[in-house]
Amino acid sequence: MLITTLADLHQQVAAWKAKGESIGLVPTMGALHAGHLSLVHAARAECDRVIVTIFVNPTQFNSAQDLASYPRTEAADAALLAPLGVDVIFAPAPDQVYPAGFATQITVSGVADPLEGALRPGHFAGVATVVAKLFGMTQADRAYFGQKDWQQLQVVHRMVADLNMAVQVIGCDTLREADGLAMSSRNARLSAQARAAAPALYAAMTAVAASVTAGGQADNALKAARKALLDAGFERVEYIALHDGETMQPSTDLSRPLRLLAAAWLGGVRLIDNVAVTPAP
Ligand code: PAF
């Protein structure tokens, strides 16, 4: 069932809650791909009711152009979700989410500061605020996020812990194309030439992870990865860096959950990815 107004959503959620049914939320900005569908499968397996939200959240975009060019594929999204047993697709208009007079913002410090937070000022405040609102609107018991946006996932974990939100946040594995490219709505914008070069990102990242876990110098491995990406045709590497996977601070401490994260431009498209850096047992 497609719901577009808060009033209708409240009515439906209240009816489920009255029966003691659990609610799983999959928050999305649409342009769905197999990665999103894997979140829906996880929610379907664990919850009585599943809500998928489709809302291109204006407050998390840094440029009007990026917001305007974000793919919007409502009919295709609905067709992809149809066979999956989703109970509600909630696709509100912006004024349902941000009515006149809206004046509250959630700012998460620490985990939100480096990497995406430093490069995209205000992005995580936009994400945290809309995610908090979606939790409130849907009264979700569990919410499913992709690990592809690793830092976003840590921001949401931090917010939920700090604000005592009664929702369990579940991070699901990144889905990859056969050549390693992480699935993303932005991949649709890659030209054929850029798409052919794109797997170099995951290849460079797995090479760094392998070198660091084998005891290699992190700086050398990261430098080699930058070069490999530029050689493969990437225009610019914004970052490729090792950070603590929970605090998101720079780290090379293999005794902690270590994460390698990268953002790089290819054919005018900004790709991000991350991999765990885990010492061999
Ligand atoms: O990951 C996304 O698609 C968005 O950041 C989210 C979580 C739906 C919030 O707008």
PDB file of C-alpha atoms in Angstrom, residues 45-200:
ATOM      1  CA  ALA A  45      12.307 -12.045   7.832  1.00  0.00           C
ATOM      2  CA  GLU A  46      12.425 -10.403  11.272  1.00  0.00           C
ATOM      3  CA  CYS A  47       9.370  -8.131  11.588  1.00  0.00           C
ATOM      4  CA  ASP A  48       5.578  -8.526  11.443  1.00  0.00           C
ATOM      5  CA  ARG A  49       5.211  -5.385   9.336  1.00  0.00           C
ATOM      6  CA  VAL A  50       7.607  -3.708   6.931  1.00  0.00           C
ATOM      7  CA  ILE A  51       7.601  -0.038   5.957  1.00  0.00           C
ATOM      8  CA  VAL A  52       9.881   1.224   3.181  1.00  0.00           C
ATOM      9  CA  THR A  53      10.203   4.993   3.142  1.00  0.00           C
ATOM     10  CA  ILE A  54      11.095   6.768  -0.091  1.00  0.00           C
ATOM     11  CA  PHE A  55      12.042  10.377   0.537  1.00  0.00           C
ATOM     12  CA  VAL A  56      14.793  12.333  -1.192  1.00  0.00           C
ATOM     13  CA  ASN A  57      15.754  14.351   1.867  1.00  0.00           C
ATOM     14  CA  PRO A  58      16.704  17.881   0.781  1.00  0.00           C
ATOM     15  CA  THR A  59      18.504  18.753   4.029  1.00  0.00           C
ATOM     16  CA  GLN A  60      21.283  16.182   3.527  1.00  0.00           C
ATOM     17  CA  PHE A  61      22.359  17.460   0.097  1.00  0.00           C
ATOM     18  CA  ASN A  62      25.186  19.966  -0.132  1.00  0.00           C
ATOM     19  CA  SER A  63      24.352  21.284  -3.549  1.00  0.00           C
ATOM     20  CA  ALA A  64      21.072  22.113  -5.234  1.00  0.00           C
ATOM     21  CA  GLN A  65      22.431  20.498  -8.399  1.00  0.00           C
ATOM     22  CA  ASP A  66      23.124  17.190  -6.642  1.00  0.00           C
ATOM     23  CA  LEU A  67      19.606  17.240  -5.168  1.00  0.00           C
ATOM     24  CA  ALA A  68      18.029  18.053  -8.535  1.00  0.00           C
ATOM     25  CA  SER A  69      19.960  15.334 -10.370  1.00  0.00           C
ATOM     26  CA  TYR A  70      19.379  12.616  -7.749  1.00  0.00           C
ATOM     27  CA  PRO A  71      17.623   9.790  -9.636  1.00  0.00           C
ATOM     28  CA  ARG A  72      13.873   9.604  -9.047  1.00  0.00           C
ATOM     29  CA  THR A  73      12.347   6.337 -10.237  1.00  0.00           C
ATOM     30  CA  GLU A  74       9.064   5.965  -8.303  1.00  0.00           C
ATOM     31  CA  ALA A  75       7.314   3.568 -10.705  1.00  0.00           C
ATOM     32  CA  ALA A  76      10.337   1.275 -11.018  1.00  0.00           C
ATOM     33  CA  ASP A  77      10.809   1.355  -7.215  1.00  0.00           C
ATOM     34  CA  ALA A  78       7.198   0.296  -6.633  1.00  0.00           C
ATOM     35  CA  ALA A  79       7.577  -2.526  -9.175  1.00  0.00           C
ATOM     36  CA  LEU A  80      10.726  -3.804  -7.454  1.00  0.00           C
ATOM     37  CA  LEU A  81       9.045  -3.771  -4.037  1.00  0.00           C
ATOM     38  CA  ALA A  82       5.763  -5.328  -5.205  1.00  0.00           C
ATOM     39  CA  PRO A  83       6.835  -9.002  -4.896  1.00  0.00           C
ATOM     40  CA  LEU A  84       8.633  -8.549  -1.549  1.00  0.00           C
ATOM     41  CA  GLY A  85       5.687  -8.404   0.840  1.00  0.00           C
ATOM     42  CA  VAL A  86       6.227  -4.782   1.906  1.00  0.00           C
ATOM     43  CA  ASP A  87       3.212  -3.601   3.909  1.00  0.00           C
ATOM     44  CA  VAL A  88       3.586   0.125   3.319  1.00  0.00           C
ATOM     45  CA  ILE A  89       5.628   2.333   1.011  1.00  0.00           C
ATOM     46  CA  PHE A  90       5.667   5.741   2.674  1.00  0.00           C
ATOM     47  CA  ALA A  91       6.535   8.408   0.108  1.00  0.00           C
ATOM     48  CA  PRO A  92       5.756  11.785   1.647  1.00  0.00           C
ATOM     49  CA  ALA A  93       5.984  15.186  -0.020  1.00  0.00           C
ATOM     50  CA  PRO A  94       8.628  17.480   1.527  1.00  0.00           C
ATOM     51  CA  ASP A  95       6.002  19.540   3.418  1.00  0.00           C
ATOM     52  CA  GLN A  96       4.863  16.409   5.279  1.00  0.00           C
ATOM     53  CA  VAL A  97       8.379  15.982   6.632  1.00  0.00           C
ATOM     54  CA  TYR A  98       9.344  19.648   6.960  1.00  0.00           C
ATOM     55  CA  PRO A  99       6.153  21.634   7.582  1.00  0.00           C
ATOM     56  CA  ALA A 100       6.234  25.443   7.789  1.00  0.00           C
ATOM     57  CA  GLY A 101       8.025  26.508  10.967  1.00  0.00           C
ATOM     58  CA  PHE A 102      10.207  23.409  11.221  1.00  0.00           C
ATOM     59  CA  ALA A 103      13.197  24.464  13.353  1.00  0.00           C
ATOM     60  CA  THR A 104      14.890  21.440  14.935  1.00  0.00           C
ATOM     61  CA  GLN A 105      18.141  19.799  13.939  1.00  0.00           C
ATOM     62  CA  ILE A 106      20.060  16.867  15.420  1.00  0.00           C
ATOM     63  CA  THR A 107      23.829  17.304  15.376  1.00  0.00           C
ATOM     64  CA  VAL A 108      25.961  14.287  16.198  1.00  0.00           C
ATOM     65  CA  SER A 109      29.570  15.088  17.124  1.00  0.00           C
ATOM     66  CA  GLY A 110      32.652  12.881  16.990  1.00  0.00           C
ATOM     67  CA  VAL A 111      31.649  10.080  14.623  1.00  0.00           C
ATOM     68  CA  ALA A 112      30.095  12.612  12.244  1.00  0.00           C
ATOM     69  CA  ASP A 113      33.072  14.982  12.122  1.00  0.00           C
ATOM     70  CA  PRO A 114      35.735  13.437   9.822  1.00  0.00           C
ATOM     71  CA  LEU A 115      35.525  12.156   6.212  1.00  0.00           C
ATOM     72  CA  GLU A 116      31.998  12.766   4.838  1.00  0.00           C
ATOM     73  CA  GLY A 117      31.280  15.143   7.724  1.00  0.00           C
ATOM     74  CA  ALA A 118      34.298  17.291   6.926  1.00  0.00           C
ATOM     75  CA  LEU A 119      33.699  17.281   3.173  1.00  0.00           C
ATOM     76  CA  ARG A 120      29.938  17.712   3.242  1.00  0.00           C
ATOM     77  CA  PRO A 121      29.134  20.240   5.980  1.00  0.00           C
ATOM     78  CA  GLY A 122      25.635  19.743   7.378  1.00  0.00           C
ATOM     79  CA  HIS A 123      25.149  16.404   5.608  1.00  0.00           C
ATOM     80  CA  PHE A 124      24.999  14.267   8.741  1.00  0.00           C
ATOM     81  CA  ALA A 125      22.803  16.772  10.585  1.00  0.00           C
ATOM     82  CA  GLY A 126      20.374  16.389   7.681  1.00  0.00           C
ATOM     83  CA  VAL A 127      20.627  12.594   7.827  1.00  0.00           C
ATOM     84  CA  ALA A 128      20.317  12.359  11.629  1.00  0.00           C
ATOM     85  CA  THR A 129      17.340  14.707  11.709  1.00  0.00           C
ATOM     86  CA  VAL A 130      15.393  12.932   8.984  1.00  0.00           C
ATOM     87  CA  VAL A 131      16.216   9.474  10.351  1.00  0.00           C
ATOM     88  CA  ALA A 132      15.035  10.540  13.830  1.00  0.00           C
ATOM     89  CA  LYS A 133      11.834  11.831  12.246  1.00  0.00           C
ATOM     90  CA  LEU A 134      11.319   8.604  10.265  1.00  0.00           C
ATOM     91  CA  PHE A 135      11.814   6.578  13.466  1.00  0.00           C
ATOM     92  CA  GLY A 136       9.165   8.737  15.156  1.00  0.00           C
ATOM     93  CA  MET A 137       6.739   8.632  12.238  1.00  0.00           C
ATOM     94  CA  THR A 138       6.928   4.872  11.728  1.00  0.00           C
ATOM     95  CA  GLN A 139       7.365   3.838  15.402  1.00  0.00           C
ATOM     96  CA  ALA A 140       9.800   1.246  14.066  1.00  0.00           C
ATOM     97  CA  ASP A 141      11.090  -1.498  16.358  1.00  0.00           C
ATOM     98  CA  ARG A 142      13.965  -2.275  13.977  1.00  0.00           C
ATOM     99  CA  ALA A 143      15.570  -0.200  11.238  1.00  0.00           C
ATOM    100  CA  TYR A 144      17.783  -1.548   8.455  1.00  0.00           C
ATOM    101  CA  PHE A 145      20.692   0.373   6.941  1.00  0.00           C
ATOM    102  CA  GLY A 146      23.364  -0.642   4.429  1.00  0.00           C
ATOM    103  CA  GLN A 147      26.978  -0.847   5.572  1.00  0.00           C
ATOM    104  CA  LYS A 148      27.947   0.843   2.307  1.00  0.00           C
ATOM    105  CA  ASP A 149      27.304   4.149   4.099  1.00  0.00           C
ATOM    106  CA  TRP A 150      29.460   3.037   7.020  1.00  0.00           C
ATOM    107  CA  GLN A 151      29.907   6.444   8.623  1.00  0.00           C
ATOM    108  CA  GLN A 152      26.167   7.153   8.326  1.00  0.00           C
ATOM    109  CA  LEU A 153      25.511   3.865  10.118  1.00  0.00           C
ATOM    110  CA  GLN A 154      27.836   4.886  12.987  1.00  0.00           C
ATOM    111  CA  VAL A 155      26.129   8.287  13.191  1.00  0.00           C
ATOM    112  CA  VAL A 156      22.729   6.598  13.485  1.00  0.00           C
ATOM    113  CA  HIS A 157      24.041   4.156  16.135  1.00  0.00           C
ATOM    114  CA  ARG A 158      25.452   7.092  18.149  1.00  0.00           C
ATOM    115  CA  MET A 159      22.224   9.095  17.902  1.00  0.00           C
ATOM    116  CA  VAL A 160      20.056   6.149  18.939  1.00  0.00           C
ATOM    117  CA  ALA A 161      22.282   5.425  21.949  1.00  0.00           C
ATOM    118  CA  ASP A 162      22.593   9.071  22.985  1.00  0.00           C
ATOM    119  CA  LEU A 163      18.886   9.875  22.665  1.00  0.00           C
ATOM    120  CA  ASN A 164      17.652   6.550  24.131  1.00  0.00           C
ATOM    121  CA  MET A 165      15.620   5.819  21.029  1.00  0.00           C
ATOM    122  CA  ALA A 166      13.679   2.555  21.287  1.00  0.00           C
ATOM    123  CA  VAL A 167      14.738   1.189  17.925  1.00  0.00           C
ATOM    124  CA  GLN A 168      17.238  -1.523  17.082  1.00  0.00           C
ATOM    125  CA  VAL A 169      19.535  -0.424  14.253  1.00  0.00           C
ATOM    126  CA  ILE A 170      20.753  -3.215  11.995  1.00  0.00           C
ATOM    127  CA  GLY A 171      23.636  -2.737   9.547  1.00  0.00           C
ATOM    128  CA  CYS A 172      23.408  -5.077   6.550  1.00  0.00           C
ATOM    129  CA  ASP A 173      26.309  -6.168   4.318  1.00  0.00           C
ATOM    130  CA  THR A 174      27.166  -4.125   1.229  1.00  0.00           C
ATOM    131  CA  LEU A 175      25.990  -5.806  -1.960  1.00  0.00           C
ATOM    132  CA  ARG A 176      28.493  -5.761  -4.817  1.00  0.00           C
ATOM    133  CA  GLU A 177      28.328  -6.272  -8.555  1.00  0.00           C
ATOM    134  CA  ALA A 178      30.228  -9.316  -9.841  1.00  0.00           C
ATOM    135  CA  ASP A 179      33.283  -7.096 -10.507  1.00  0.00           C
ATOM    136  CA  GLY A 180      33.305  -5.748  -6.942  1.00  0.00           C
ATOM    137  CA  LEU A 181      31.656  -2.350  -7.466  1.00  0.00           C
ATOM    138  CA  ALA A 182      29.447  -1.557  -4.463  1.00  0.00           C
ATOM    139  CA  MET A 183      25.807  -1.185  -5.488  1.00  0.00           C
ATOM    140  CA  SER A 184      24.641   2.409  -5.299  1.00  0.00           C
ATOM    141  CA  SER A 185      21.884   4.541  -6.777  1.00  0.00           C
ATOM    142  CA  ARG A 186      24.626   6.823  -8.114  1.00  0.00           C
ATOM    143  CA  ASN A 187      26.097   4.034 -10.301  1.00  0.00           C
ATOM    144  CA  ALA A 188      23.270   4.648 -12.774  1.00  0.00           C
ATOM    145  CA  ARG A 189      24.940   7.963 -13.613  1.00  0.00           C
ATOM    146  CA  LEU A 190      28.226   6.347 -14.716  1.00  0.00           C
ATOM    147  CA  SER A 191      28.989   6.368 -18.458  1.00  0.00           C
ATOM    148  CA  ALA A 192      29.930   3.011 -20.000  1.00  0.00           C
ATOM    149  CA  GLN A 193      33.602   4.030 -19.875  1.00  0.00           C
ATOM    150  CA  ALA A 194      33.403   5.117 -16.234  1.00  0.00           C
ATOM    151  CA  ARG A 195      31.454   1.979 -15.302  1.00  0.00           C
ATOM    152  CA  ALA A 196      34.277  -0.121 -16.770  1.00  0.00           C
ATOM    153  CA  ALA A 197      36.844   1.727 -14.620  1.00  0.00           C
ATOM    154  CA  ALA A 198      34.745   1.799 -11.428  1.00  0.00           C
ATOM    155  CA  PRO A 199      35.764  -1.637 -10.007  1.00  0.00           C
ATOM    156  CA  ALA A 200      39.283  -0.188  -9.525  1.00  0.00           C
TER     157      ALA A 200
END
